[in-house]
Amino acid sequence: MKDELRIGRELLYLTREEVMKTGFTEEDILGLTRDALVAHGTKDYEMPAKIGVHPYKEVFFHAMPAYVPAKEAVGMKWIECYPQNPERFGLPQTTGLLVLNDVASGCPVAVMDATWITSMRTPAVTVLAAEALHPRPEAFGMFGCGVQGIEHCKFVVHRLKNLKKIYIHDIREAAMDRLIREVQPLIDVEIVKGKSPEAVTKSCQVLSSATVILLDPLAVVKDEWVSKGQTLLPCDLNTFWDPVTSSRADKYIVDSAEEHRLFADMGYFPDGLPEIACETGEVVAGTAKGRESAEELIVCSNIGMAVCDVVVGRAVLDRALEMKMGRKLPL
Ligand SMILES: NC(=O)c1ccc[n+]([C@@H]2O[C@H](COP(=O)([O-])OP(=O)(O)OC[C@H]3O[C@@H](n4cnc5c(N)ncnc54)[C@H](O)[C@@H]3O)[C@@H](O)[C@H]2O)c1
């Protein structure tokens, strides 16, 4: 980096398009995200729980700092979640910026759009967790067919090699149509519109949800539809699934116990935070047990960790500098 950037004098600014043009594939993102999860699972990181501000009910901004020594990656994502954005403004519900710093001097070295990184590292976490917890399902279910739903369907085929079908569900028909239009030409596994949340839940061994994050659970999926042996991987905290399911699961695994406790303190688990078995990174790193029997019901809640953002962001920065992309701005 020192050869390409006058550290302390300038930083590199990358737009969303430039970040995407660095050309990282889904496999690359899976590799980088795995490294970040292993660093987390082996406790080789620093990442305080997100702090946030909340201009209205149900919206949040989060400050997400992290340091991953093994990757010389340090920085902070500043991300918002405005669930009404698509409807009100035709804008994504999640947008943000990533700031990266030089580990040696501390100086800022990059500011880049974090929307694409978020949309890629999130399904990578789901899929790496699914691979560790339930590697050979025949059917995968996806609730929510927006930005995250689309990327989840693209990523899932990279690791769940036995898949025969992907069932999708969204309250908006147009979102399901768009997902099929965009993703089906890219993957061999058939994507099918589920008839109802109940039908999708009962048809799949592994399921994920990326809908909205609300203080009070919507509990769209009733607990009685969920059976032993399934693996549920929500990206939307405790909103979509009946909270009873997480509490009665044989294992409730989370990406960050500290983050989940913070969300519980903010009021996101009105019925109480279920007992946490271990963290996703520990399962991926092999330092904690994942699935121990075919009958176990496992819920693995991944709310998003800055360690993943800074590791992917650092790789994007290095590649962008190599490719001479982006604008250098004076400090
Ligand atoms: N865990 C993480 O790391 C992480 C990262 C990014 C986003 N998220 C969360 O994932 C969720 C989705 O994000 P996105 O960027 O894909 O948003 P998006 O707006 O692009 O898509 C959300 C989709 O969910 C659908 N939906 C809403 N309520 C539904 C319901 N009751 N049943 C079925 N479908 C429903 C919407 O119609 C929409 O198509 C948000 O809650 C966001 O905060 C989590």
mmCIF file of C-alpha atoms and ligand atoms in Angstrom:
data_model
loop_
_atom_site.group_PDB
_atom_site.id
_atom_site.type_symbol
_atom_site.label_atom_id
_atom_site.label_comp_id
_atom_site.label_asym_id
_atom_site.label_seq_id
_atom_site.Cartn_x
_atom_site.Cartn_y
_atom_site.Cartn_z
ATOM 1 C CA MET A 1 0.000 0.000 0.000
ATOM 2 C CA LYS A 2 2.880 2.371 0.874
ATOM 3 C CA ASP A 3 4.068 2.383 -2.741
ATOM 4 C CA GLU A 4 0.691 3.338 -4.179
ATOM 5 C CA LEU A 5 -0.597 5.832 -1.611
ATOM 6 C CA ARG A 6 1.061 8.712 0.223
ATOM 7 C CA ILE A 7 -0.094 7.578 3.651
ATOM 8 C CA GLY A 8 -0.992 10.474 5.910
ATOM 9 C CA ARG A 9 -1.344 12.832 2.934
ATOM 10 C CA GLU A 10 -4.153 11.226 0.923
ATOM 11 C CA LEU A 11 -6.825 8.534 0.925
ATOM 12 C CA LEU A 12 -8.487 6.522 -1.806
ATOM 13 C CA TYR A 13 -12.196 7.116 -2.444
ATOM 14 C CA LEU A 14 -14.101 4.291 -4.160
ATOM 15 C CA THR A 15 -17.666 4.519 -5.446
ATOM 16 C CA ARG A 16 -19.995 1.507 -5.337
ATOM 17 C CA GLU A 17 -19.304 0.820 -9.001
ATOM 18 C CA GLU A 18 -15.548 0.957 -8.457
ATOM 19 C CA VAL A 19 -15.779 -1.381 -5.471
ATOM 20 C CA MET A 20 -17.691 -3.844 -7.661
ATOM 21 C CA LYS A 21 -15.225 -3.431 -10.549
ATOM 22 C CA THR A 22 -12.384 -4.742 -8.394
ATOM 23 C CA GLY A 23 -13.802 -8.028 -9.604
ATOM 24 C CA PHE A 24 -14.109 -10.179 -6.484
ATOM 25 C CA THR A 25 -16.086 -13.332 -7.241
ATOM 26 C CA GLU A 26 -18.488 -15.083 -4.893
ATOM 27 C CA GLU A 27 -15.737 -17.656 -4.207
ATOM 28 C CA ASP A 28 -13.300 -14.843 -3.347
ATOM 29 C CA ILE A 29 -15.811 -13.308 -0.954
ATOM 30 C CA LEU A 30 -16.486 -16.713 0.626
ATOM 31 C CA GLY A 31 -12.736 -17.148 1.179
ATOM 32 C CA LEU A 32 -12.265 -13.694 2.719
ATOM 33 C CA THR A 33 -15.379 -14.015 4.870
ATOM 34 C CA ARG A 34 -14.223 -17.429 6.063
ATOM 35 C CA ASP A 35 -10.886 -15.892 7.112
ATOM 36 C CA ALA A 36 -12.776 -13.207 9.052
ATOM 37 C CA LEU A 37 -15.018 -15.795 10.750
ATOM 38 C CA VAL A 38 -12.007 -17.925 11.688
ATOM 39 C CA ALA A 39 -10.272 -14.840 13.143
ATOM 40 C CA HIS A 40 -13.445 -14.185 15.136
ATOM 41 C CA GLY A 41 -13.796 -17.826 16.177
ATOM 42 C CA THR A 42 -10.189 -18.014 17.368
ATOM 43 C CA LYS A 43 -10.501 -14.645 19.172
ATOM 44 C CA ASP A 44 -7.878 -12.963 17.019
ATOM 45 C CA TYR A 45 -9.773 -9.706 16.586
ATOM 46 C CA GLU A 46 -11.062 -6.584 18.261
ATOM 47 C CA MET A 47 -14.684 -5.615 17.635
ATOM 48 C CA PRO A 48 -16.778 -3.781 20.191
ATOM 49 C CA ALA A 49 -20.524 -4.261 19.830
ATOM 50 C CA LYS A 50 -22.222 -1.835 17.461
ATOM 51 C CA ILE A 51 -23.285 1.490 18.850
ATOM 52 C CA GLY A 52 -26.052 3.314 17.068
ATOM 53 C CA VAL A 53 -28.367 6.269 16.707
ATOM 54 C CA HIS A 54 -32.052 6.030 15.854
ATOM 55 C CA PRO A 55 -33.659 9.086 14.217
ATOM 56 C CA TYR A 56 -37.058 7.314 14.059
ATOM 57 C CA LYS A 57 -38.554 4.139 15.476
ATOM 58 C CA GLU A 58 -37.476 1.052 13.501
ATOM 59 C CA VAL A 59 -34.500 2.744 11.782
ATOM 60 C CA PHE A 60 -30.900 2.655 12.876
ATOM 61 C CA PHE A 61 -27.394 3.835 12.070
ATOM 62 C CA HIS A 62 -24.618 1.603 13.348
ATOM 63 C CA ALA A 63 -20.955 2.385 13.902
ATOM 64 C CA MET A 64 -19.087 -0.876 13.324
ATOM 65 C CA PRO A 65 -15.343 -0.741 14.082
ATOM 66 C CA ALA A 66 -13.049 -3.776 13.858
ATOM 67 C CA TYR A 67 -9.397 -4.797 13.791
ATOM 68 C CA VAL A 68 -8.267 -8.131 12.342
ATOM 69 C CA PRO A 69 -4.483 -8.430 12.892
ATOM 70 C CA ALA A 70 -3.990 -11.427 10.573
ATOM 71 C CA LYS A 71 -5.239 -9.334 7.648
ATOM 72 C CA GLU A 72 -3.784 -5.977 8.723
ATOM 73 C CA ALA A 73 -7.347 -4.759 8.445
ATOM 74 C CA VAL A 74 -8.610 -1.944 10.628
ATOM 75 C CA GLY A 75 -11.498 0.426 10.084
ATOM 76 C CA MET A 76 -15.156 1.135 10.634
ATOM 77 C CA LYS A 77 -18.374 0.709 8.719
ATOM 78 C CA TRP A 78 -21.056 3.372 9.171
ATOM 79 C CA ILE A 79 -24.255 1.732 8.002
ATOM 80 C CA GLU A 80 -27.937 2.574 8.065
ATOM 81 C CA CYS A 81 -31.054 0.444 7.930
ATOM 82 C CA TYR A 82 -34.201 2.297 6.822
ATOM 83 C CA PRO A 83 -36.813 -0.399 6.071
ATOM 84 C CA GLN A 84 -39.143 2.071 4.304
ATOM 85 C CA ASN A 85 -36.514 3.357 1.849
ATOM 86 C CA PRO A 86 -37.521 1.150 -1.135
ATOM 87 C CA GLU A 87 -41.181 2.188 -0.844
ATOM 88 C CA ARG A 88 -40.696 5.856 0.083
ATOM 89 C CA PHE A 89 -37.685 6.839 -1.981
ATOM 90 C CA GLY A 90 -36.909 3.968 -4.321
ATOM 91 C CA LEU A 91 -33.614 3.610 -2.418
ATOM 92 C CA PRO A 92 -32.036 0.536 -0.797
ATOM 93 C CA GLN A 93 -32.931 -0.028 2.852
ATOM 94 C CA THR A 94 -29.251 -0.533 3.664
ATOM 95 C CA THR A 95 -26.483 1.828 2.507
ATOM 96 C CA GLY A 96 -23.225 2.823 4.104
ATOM 97 C CA LEU A 97 -19.582 3.783 4.000
ATOM 98 C CA LEU A 98 -16.464 1.922 5.055
ATOM 99 C CA VAL A 99 -13.441 3.826 6.366
ATOM 100 C CA LEU A 100 -10.124 1.959 6.444
ATOM 101 C CA ASN A 101 -6.953 2.984 8.242
ATOM 102 C CA ASP A 102 -3.273 2.124 8.079
ATOM 103 C CA VAL A 103 -2.465 -0.174 11.006
ATOM 104 C CA ALA A 104 1.080 1.218 11.456
ATOM 105 C CA SER A 105 0.316 4.952 11.524
ATOM 106 C CA GLY A 106 -3.442 4.960 12.109
ATOM 107 C CA CYS A 107 -3.959 7.344 9.183
ATOM 108 C CA PRO A 108 -7.141 6.976 7.112
ATOM 109 C CA VAL A 109 -6.300 5.297 3.795
ATOM 110 C CA ALA A 110 -9.701 4.713 2.198
ATOM 111 C CA VAL A 111 -13.355 5.658 2.170
ATOM 112 C CA MET A 112 -15.526 3.391 0.076
ATOM 113 C CA ASP A 113 -19.151 2.553 -0.491
ATOM 114 C CA ALA A 114 -20.087 -0.345 1.780
ATOM 115 C CA THR A 115 -23.395 -1.343 0.190
ATOM 116 C CA TRP A 116 -21.957 -3.955 -2.145
ATOM 117 C CA ILE A 117 -19.580 -5.342 0.489
ATOM 118 C CA THR A 118 -22.534 -5.731 2.867
ATOM 119 C CA SER A 119 -24.643 -7.408 0.209
ATOM 120 C CA MET A 120 -21.843 -9.925 -0.456
ATOM 121 C CA ARG A 121 -20.392 -10.719 2.963
ATOM 122 C CA THR A 122 -23.830 -11.299 4.503
ATOM 123 C CA PRO A 123 -24.840 -14.263 2.292
ATOM 124 C CA ALA A 124 -21.263 -15.524 2.558
ATOM 125 C CA VAL A 125 -21.693 -15.796 6.344
ATOM 126 C CA THR A 126 -25.057 -17.570 5.950
ATOM 127 C CA VAL A 127 -23.638 -20.021 3.441
ATOM 128 C CA LEU A 128 -20.444 -20.767 5.400
ATOM 129 C CA ALA A 129 -22.573 -21.365 8.502
ATOM 130 C CA ALA A 130 -24.927 -23.601 6.503
ATOM 131 C CA GLU A 131 -21.978 -25.540 5.105
ATOM 132 C CA ALA A 132 -20.649 -26.154 8.623
ATOM 133 C CA LEU A 133 -24.025 -26.970 10.189
ATOM 134 C CA HIS A 134 -25.974 -28.697 7.431
ATOM 135 C CA PRO A 135 -23.848 -29.327 4.324
ATOM 136 C CA ARG A 136 -26.070 -31.599 2.214
ATOM 137 C CA PRO A 137 -29.646 -30.298 2.165
ATOM 138 C CA GLU A 138 -31.742 -30.948 -0.936
ATOM 139 C CA ALA A 139 -33.840 -27.802 -0.527
ATOM 140 C CA PHE A 140 -32.963 -24.304 0.629
ATOM 141 C CA GLY A 141 -35.645 -21.741 1.520
ATOM 142 C CA MET A 142 -35.212 -17.973 1.228
ATOM 143 C CA PHE A 143 -37.644 -15.516 2.805
ATOM 144 C CA GLY A 144 -37.249 -11.994 1.438
ATOM 145 C CA CYS A 145 -36.249 -11.574 -2.184
ATOM 146 C CA GLY A 146 -34.604 -8.154 -2.084
ATOM 147 C CA VAL A 147 -30.888 -7.357 -2.267
ATOM 148 C CA GLN A 148 -29.971 -10.015 0.295
ATOM 149 C CA GLY A 149 -32.379 -12.659 -0.999
ATOM 150 C CA ILE A 150 -30.940 -12.348 -4.501
ATOM 151 C CA GLU A 151 -27.348 -12.671 -3.312
ATOM 152 C CA HIS A 152 -28.182 -15.559 -0.961
ATOM 153 C CA CYS A 153 -29.586 -17.559 -3.881
ATOM 154 C CA LYS A 154 -26.424 -16.877 -5.916
ATOM 155 C CA PHE A 155 -24.091 -17.821 -3.052
ATOM 156 C CA VAL A 156 -25.836 -20.881 -1.718
ATOM 157 C CA VAL A 157 -25.020 -23.104 -4.706
ATOM 158 C CA HIS A 158 -21.296 -22.578 -4.097
ATOM 159 C CA ARG A 159 -21.302 -24.585 -0.880
ATOM 160 C CA LEU A 160 -24.494 -26.647 -0.622
ATOM 161 C CA LYS A 161 -23.633 -29.008 -3.449
ATOM 162 C CA ASN A 162 -26.534 -31.413 -3.022
ATOM 163 C CA LEU A 163 -29.252 -28.805 -3.575
ATOM 164 C CA LYS A 164 -32.082 -29.741 -5.916
ATOM 165 C CA LYS A 165 -34.404 -26.791 -5.286
ATOM 166 C CA ILE A 166 -34.471 -23.310 -3.856
ATOM 167 C CA TYR A 167 -37.880 -22.178 -2.573
ATOM 168 C CA ILE A 168 -38.393 -18.429 -2.263
ATOM 169 C CA HIS A 169 -41.078 -16.285 -0.677
ATOM 170 C CA ASP A 170 -41.730 -12.541 -0.510
ATOM 171 C CA ILE A 171 -44.820 -10.467 0.212
ATOM 172 C CA ARG A 172 -44.133 -8.733 -3.121
ATOM 173 C CA GLU A 173 -44.705 -10.890 -6.179
ATOM 174 C CA ALA A 174 -42.510 -8.533 -8.211
ATOM 175 C CA ALA A 175 -39.545 -9.186 -5.896
ATOM 176 C CA MET A 176 -39.864 -12.956 -6.446
ATOM 177 C CA ASP A 177 -40.158 -12.474 -10.225
ATOM 178 C CA ARG A 178 -37.071 -10.275 -10.255
ATOM 179 C CA LEU A 179 -35.042 -12.744 -8.211
ATOM 180 C CA ILE A 180 -35.914 -15.578 -10.598
ATOM 181 C CA ARG A 181 -35.188 -13.398 -13.647
ATOM 182 C CA GLU A 182 -31.779 -12.340 -12.304
ATOM 183 C CA VAL A 183 -30.551 -15.502 -10.586
ATOM 184 C CA GLN A 184 -32.020 -18.475 -12.469
ATOM 185 C CA PRO A 185 -29.830 -17.947 -15.576
ATOM 186 C CA LEU A 186 -26.755 -18.025 -13.307
ATOM 187 C CA ILE A 187 -27.373 -21.261 -11.380
ATOM 188 C CA ASP A 188 -28.304 -24.857 -12.187
ATOM 189 C CA VAL A 189 -30.563 -25.403 -9.176
ATOM 190 C CA GLU A 190 -34.239 -24.725 -9.890
ATOM 191 C CA ILE A 191 -35.751 -21.717 -8.099
ATOM 192 C CA VAL A 192 -39.428 -22.128 -7.220
ATOM 193 C CA LYS A 193 -41.913 -19.621 -5.814
ATOM 194 C CA GLY A 194 -43.233 -21.068 -2.558
ATOM 195 C CA LYS A 195 -46.998 -21.213 -2.160
ATOM 196 C CA SER A 196 -46.879 -19.796 1.388
ATOM 197 C CA PRO A 197 -44.429 -19.319 4.264
ATOM 198 C CA GLU A 198 -45.785 -22.558 5.709
ATOM 199 C CA ALA A 199 -45.196 -24.515 2.493
ATOM 200 C CA VAL A 200 -41.643 -23.140 2.146
ATOM 201 C CA THR A 201 -40.802 -23.912 5.768
ATOM 202 C CA LYS A 202 -42.068 -27.466 5.439
ATOM 203 C CA SER A 203 -40.290 -28.091 2.102
ATOM 204 C CA CYS A 204 -36.730 -27.135 3.077
ATOM 205 C CA GLN A 205 -34.066 -28.463 5.418
ATOM 206 C CA VAL A 206 -32.087 -25.211 5.489
ATOM 207 C CA LEU A 207 -33.723 -21.774 5.425
ATOM 208 C CA SER A 208 -32.701 -18.146 5.704
ATOM 209 C CA SER A 209 -34.591 -14.868 6.048
ATOM 210 C CA ALA A 210 -33.665 -11.311 5.063
ATOM 211 C CA THR A 211 -36.824 -9.220 5.321
ATOM 212 C CA VAL A 212 -36.964 -6.381 7.872
ATOM 213 C CA ILE A 213 -35.615 -5.901 11.367
ATOM 214 C CA LEU A 214 -38.287 -4.736 13.782
ATOM 215 C CA LEU A 215 -38.400 -4.355 17.541
ATOM 216 C CA ASP A 216 -41.448 -6.593 17.851
ATOM 217 C CA PRO A 217 -41.261 -9.980 16.127
ATOM 218 C CA LEU A 218 -43.577 -10.495 13.148
ATOM 219 C CA ALA A 219 -43.414 -14.252 13.814
ATOM 220 C CA VAL A 220 -44.436 -14.999 10.228
ATOM 221 C CA VAL A 221 -43.186 -18.595 10.502
ATOM 222 C CA LYS A 222 -45.178 -20.386 13.179
ATOM 223 C CA ASP A 223 -43.266 -22.633 15.502
ATOM 224 C CA GLU A 224 -45.450 -25.655 14.673
ATOM 225 C CA TRP A 225 -44.256 -25.531 11.017
ATOM 226 C CA VAL A 226 -40.625 -26.004 12.089
ATOM 227 C CA SER A 227 -39.297 -29.504 12.667
ATOM 228 C CA LYS A 228 -36.375 -31.269 14.257
ATOM 229 C CA GLY A 229 -33.307 -31.494 12.061
ATOM 230 C CA GLN A 230 -33.815 -28.145 10.299
ATOM 231 C CA THR A 231 -31.252 -25.331 10.221
ATOM 232 C CA LEU A 232 -32.582 -21.759 10.262
ATOM 233 C CA LEU A 233 -30.256 -18.881 9.475
ATOM 234 C CA PRO A 234 -31.952 -15.507 9.988
ATOM 235 C CA CYS A 235 -30.194 -12.319 8.859
ATOM 236 C CA ASP A 236 -33.034 -10.222 10.285
ATOM 237 C CA LEU A 237 -32.525 -10.922 13.975
ATOM 238 C CA ASN A 238 -35.681 -12.226 15.654
ATOM 239 C CA THR A 239 -38.265 -10.551 13.411
ATOM 240 C CA PHE A 240 -39.334 -13.222 10.951
ATOM 241 C CA TRP A 241 -39.515 -16.435 13.001
ATOM 242 C CA ASP A 242 -41.677 -17.235 15.980
ATOM 243 C CA PRO A 243 -39.396 -16.440 18.959
ATOM 244 C CA VAL A 244 -40.476 -19.743 20.523
ATOM 245 C CA THR A 245 -38.500 -21.571 17.813
ATOM 246 C CA SER A 246 -35.195 -19.941 18.789
ATOM 247 C CA SER A 247 -35.837 -20.620 22.465
ATOM 248 C CA ARG A 248 -36.679 -24.287 21.993
ATOM 249 C CA ALA A 249 -33.952 -24.963 19.392
ATOM 250 C CA ASP A 250 -31.355 -27.537 20.425
ATOM 251 C CA LYS A 251 -28.707 -24.963 19.618
ATOM 252 C CA TYR A 252 -29.060 -21.195 19.243
ATOM 253 C CA ILE A 253 -25.836 -20.019 17.625
ATOM 254 C CA VAL A 254 -25.063 -16.359 16.906
ATOM 255 C CA ASP A 255 -22.342 -14.562 14.984
ATOM 256 C CA SER A 256 -21.587 -12.309 17.964
ATOM 257 C CA ALA A 257 -22.938 -12.970 21.450
ATOM 258 C CA GLU A 258 -21.968 -9.438 22.472
ATOM 259 C CA GLU A 259 -23.931 -7.894 19.585
ATOM 260 C CA HIS A 260 -26.972 -10.011 20.338
ATOM 261 C CA ARG A 261 -26.877 -8.999 24.000
ATOM 262 C CA LEU A 262 -26.668 -5.359 22.924
ATOM 263 C CA PHE A 263 -29.711 -5.772 20.650
ATOM 264 C CA ALA A 264 -31.552 -7.465 23.519
ATOM 265 C CA ASP A 265 -30.694 -4.467 25.736
ATOM 266 C CA MET A 266 -32.143 -2.192 23.033
ATOM 267 C CA GLY A 267 -35.435 -4.109 23.212
ATOM 268 C CA TYR A 268 -35.177 -6.352 20.142
ATOM 269 C CA PHE A 269 -35.888 -9.586 22.042
ATOM 270 C CA PRO A 270 -39.041 -8.708 23.987
ATOM 271 C CA ASP A 271 -39.424 -12.350 25.081
ATOM 272 C CA GLY A 272 -35.775 -12.562 26.143
ATOM 273 C CA LEU A 273 -32.595 -13.552 24.334
ATOM 274 C CA PRO A 274 -32.412 -17.339 23.924
ATOM 275 C CA GLU A 275 -29.492 -19.115 25.564
ATOM 276 C CA ILE A 276 -26.498 -18.877 23.219
ATOM 277 C CA ALA A 277 -24.673 -22.162 22.495
ATOM 278 C CA CYS A 278 -21.631 -20.681 20.719
ATOM 279 C CA GLU A 279 -20.649 -18.289 17.939
ATOM 280 C CA THR A 280 -20.725 -18.896 14.186
ATOM 281 C CA GLY A 281 -16.996 -18.204 13.817
ATOM 282 C CA GLU A 282 -16.224 -20.840 16.441
ATOM 283 C CA VAL A 283 -18.207 -23.415 14.470
ATOM 284 C CA VAL A 284 -16.490 -22.413 11.209
ATOM 285 C CA ALA A 285 -13.059 -22.441 12.883
ATOM 286 C CA GLY A 286 -13.817 -25.807 14.503
ATOM 287 C CA THR A 287 -13.346 -24.541 18.073
ATOM 288 C CA ALA A 288 -16.982 -25.229 19.021
ATOM 289 C CA LYS A 289 -19.326 -28.034 18.087
ATOM 290 C CA GLY A 290 -21.921 -27.348 15.431
ATOM 291 C CA ARG A 291 -24.448 -30.019 14.588
ATOM 292 C CA GLU A 292 -24.014 -33.150 16.687
ATOM 293 C CA SER A 293 -26.978 -35.170 15.431
ATOM 294 C CA ALA A 294 -29.337 -35.205 12.452
ATOM 295 C CA GLU A 295 -32.301 -34.507 14.762
ATOM 296 C CA GLU A 296 -31.014 -31.254 16.183
ATOM 297 C CA LEU A 297 -32.981 -28.113 15.400
ATOM 298 C CA ILE A 298 -30.431 -25.329 14.965
ATOM 299 C CA VAL A 299 -31.039 -21.597 14.719
ATOM 300 C CA CYS A 300 -27.983 -19.584 13.673
ATOM 301 C CA SER A 301 -28.619 -15.836 13.838
ATOM 302 C CA ASN A 302 -26.113 -13.675 11.988
ATOM 303 C CA ILE A 303 -26.705 -9.975 12.475
ATOM 304 C CA GLY A 304 -23.528 -8.871 10.722
ATOM 305 C CA MET A 305 -19.990 -8.338 11.963
ATOM 306 C CA ALA A 306 -17.505 -5.594 11.208
ATOM 307 C CA VAL A 307 -14.633 -8.127 11.108
ATOM 308 C CA CYS A 308 -16.092 -9.356 7.796
ATOM 309 C CA ASP A 309 -16.427 -5.813 6.438
ATOM 310 C CA VAL A 310 -12.872 -4.728 7.198
ATOM 311 C CA VAL A 311 -11.343 -7.949 5.852
ATOM 312 C CA VAL A 312 -13.258 -7.731 2.564
ATOM 313 C CA GLY A 313 -12.722 -3.946 2.451
ATOM 314 C CA ARG A 314 -8.958 -4.307 2.886
ATOM 315 C CA ALA A 315 -8.806 -6.769 -0.024
ATOM 316 C CA VAL A 316 -10.883 -4.371 -2.147
ATOM 317 C CA LEU A 317 -8.545 -1.488 -1.284
ATOM 318 C CA ASP A 318 -5.398 -3.466 -2.187
ATOM 319 C CA ARG A 319 -6.910 -4.590 -5.499
ATOM 320 C CA ALA A 320 -8.172 -1.077 -6.338
ATOM 321 C CA LEU A 321 -4.698 0.362 -5.750
ATOM 322 C CA GLU A 322 -3.158 -2.331 -7.971
ATOM 323 C CA MET A 323 -5.739 -1.559 -10.672
ATOM 324 C CA LYS A 324 -5.231 2.205 -10.242
ATOM 325 C CA MET A 325 -8.926 2.658 -9.626
ATOM 326 C CA GLY A 326 -10.734 5.325 -7.626
ATOM 327 C CA ARG A 327 -9.865 8.898 -6.737
ATOM 328 C CA LYS A 328 -7.093 9.951 -4.406
ATOM 329 C CA LEU A 329 -8.327 12.743 -2.150
ATOM 330 C CA PRO A 330 -6.046 14.969 -0.085
ATOM 331 C CA LEU A 331 -6.431 14.646 3.678
HETATM 332 N N1 LIG B 1 -27.317 -9.750 9.061
HETATM 333 C C1 LIG B 1 -26.682 -8.921 8.290
HETATM 334 O O1 LIG B 1 -25.458 -8.891 8.266
HETATM 335 C C2 LIG B 1 -27.463 -8.029 7.383
HETATM 336 C C3 LIG B 1 -26.821 -7.299 6.378
HETATM 337 C C4 LIG B 1 -27.590 -6.531 5.508
HETATM 338 C C5 LIG B 1 -28.951 -6.496 5.671
HETATM 339 N N2 LIG B 1 -29.536 -7.183 6.691
HETATM 340 C C6 LIG B 1 -30.987 -7.173 6.891
HETATM 341 O O2 LIG B 1 -31.572 -8.012 5.906
HETATM 342 C C7 LIG B 1 -32.872 -7.520 5.626
HETATM 343 C C8 LIG B 1 -33.059 -7.412 4.108
HETATM 344 O O3 LIG B 1 -32.141 -6.483 3.579
HETATM 345 P P1 LIG B 1 -32.180 -6.163 2.005
HETATM 346 O O4 LIG B 1 -31.051 -5.211 1.770
HETATM 347 O O5 LIG B 1 -32.256 -7.429 1.251
HETATM 348 O O6 LIG B 1 -33.571 -5.397 1.909
HETATM 349 P P2 LIG B 1 -34.550 -5.284 0.635
HETATM 350 O O7 LIG B 1 -35.476 -4.164 0.964
HETATM 351 O O8 LIG B 1 -33.776 -5.225 -0.613
HETATM 352 O O9 LIG B 1 -35.356 -6.666 0.670
HETATM 353 C C9 LIG B 1 -36.221 -7.040 1.697
HETATM 354 C C10 LIG B 1 -37.303 -7.909 1.082
HETATM 355 O O10 LIG B 1 -38.072 -8.492 2.139
HETATM 356 C C11 LIG B 1 -39.428 -8.491 1.737
HETATM 357 N N3 LIG B 1 -40.274 -8.612 2.905
HETATM 358 C C12 LIG B 1 -40.555 -7.661 3.841
HETATM 359 N N4 LIG B 1 -41.382 -8.166 4.768
HETATM 360 C C13 LIG B 1 -41.623 -9.452 4.413
HETATM 361 C C14 LIG B 1 -42.407 -10.503 4.978
HETATM 362 N N5 LIG B 1 -43.137 -10.309 6.067
HETATM 363 N N6 LIG B 1 -42.439 -11.688 4.335
HETATM 364 C C15 LIG B 1 -41.729 -11.899 3.197
HETATM 365 N N7 LIG B 1 -40.966 -10.940 2.616
HETATM 366 C C16 LIG B 1 -40.914 -9.737 3.228
HETATM 367 C C17 LIG B 1 -39.605 -7.187 0.985
HETATM 368 O O11 LIG B 1 -40.748 -7.207 0.157
HETATM 369 C C18 LIG B 1 -38.294 -7.114 0.201
HETATM 370 O O12 LIG B 1 -38.392 -7.692 -1.073
HETATM 371 C C19 LIG B 1 -33.010 -6.206 6.377
HETATM 372 O O13 LIG B 1 -33.695 -6.450 7.576
HETATM 373 C C20 LIG B 1 -31.594 -5.806 6.682
HETATM 374 O O14 LIG B 1 -31.477 -5.025 7.851
HETATM 375 C C21 LIG B 1 -28.823 -7.963 7.526
#
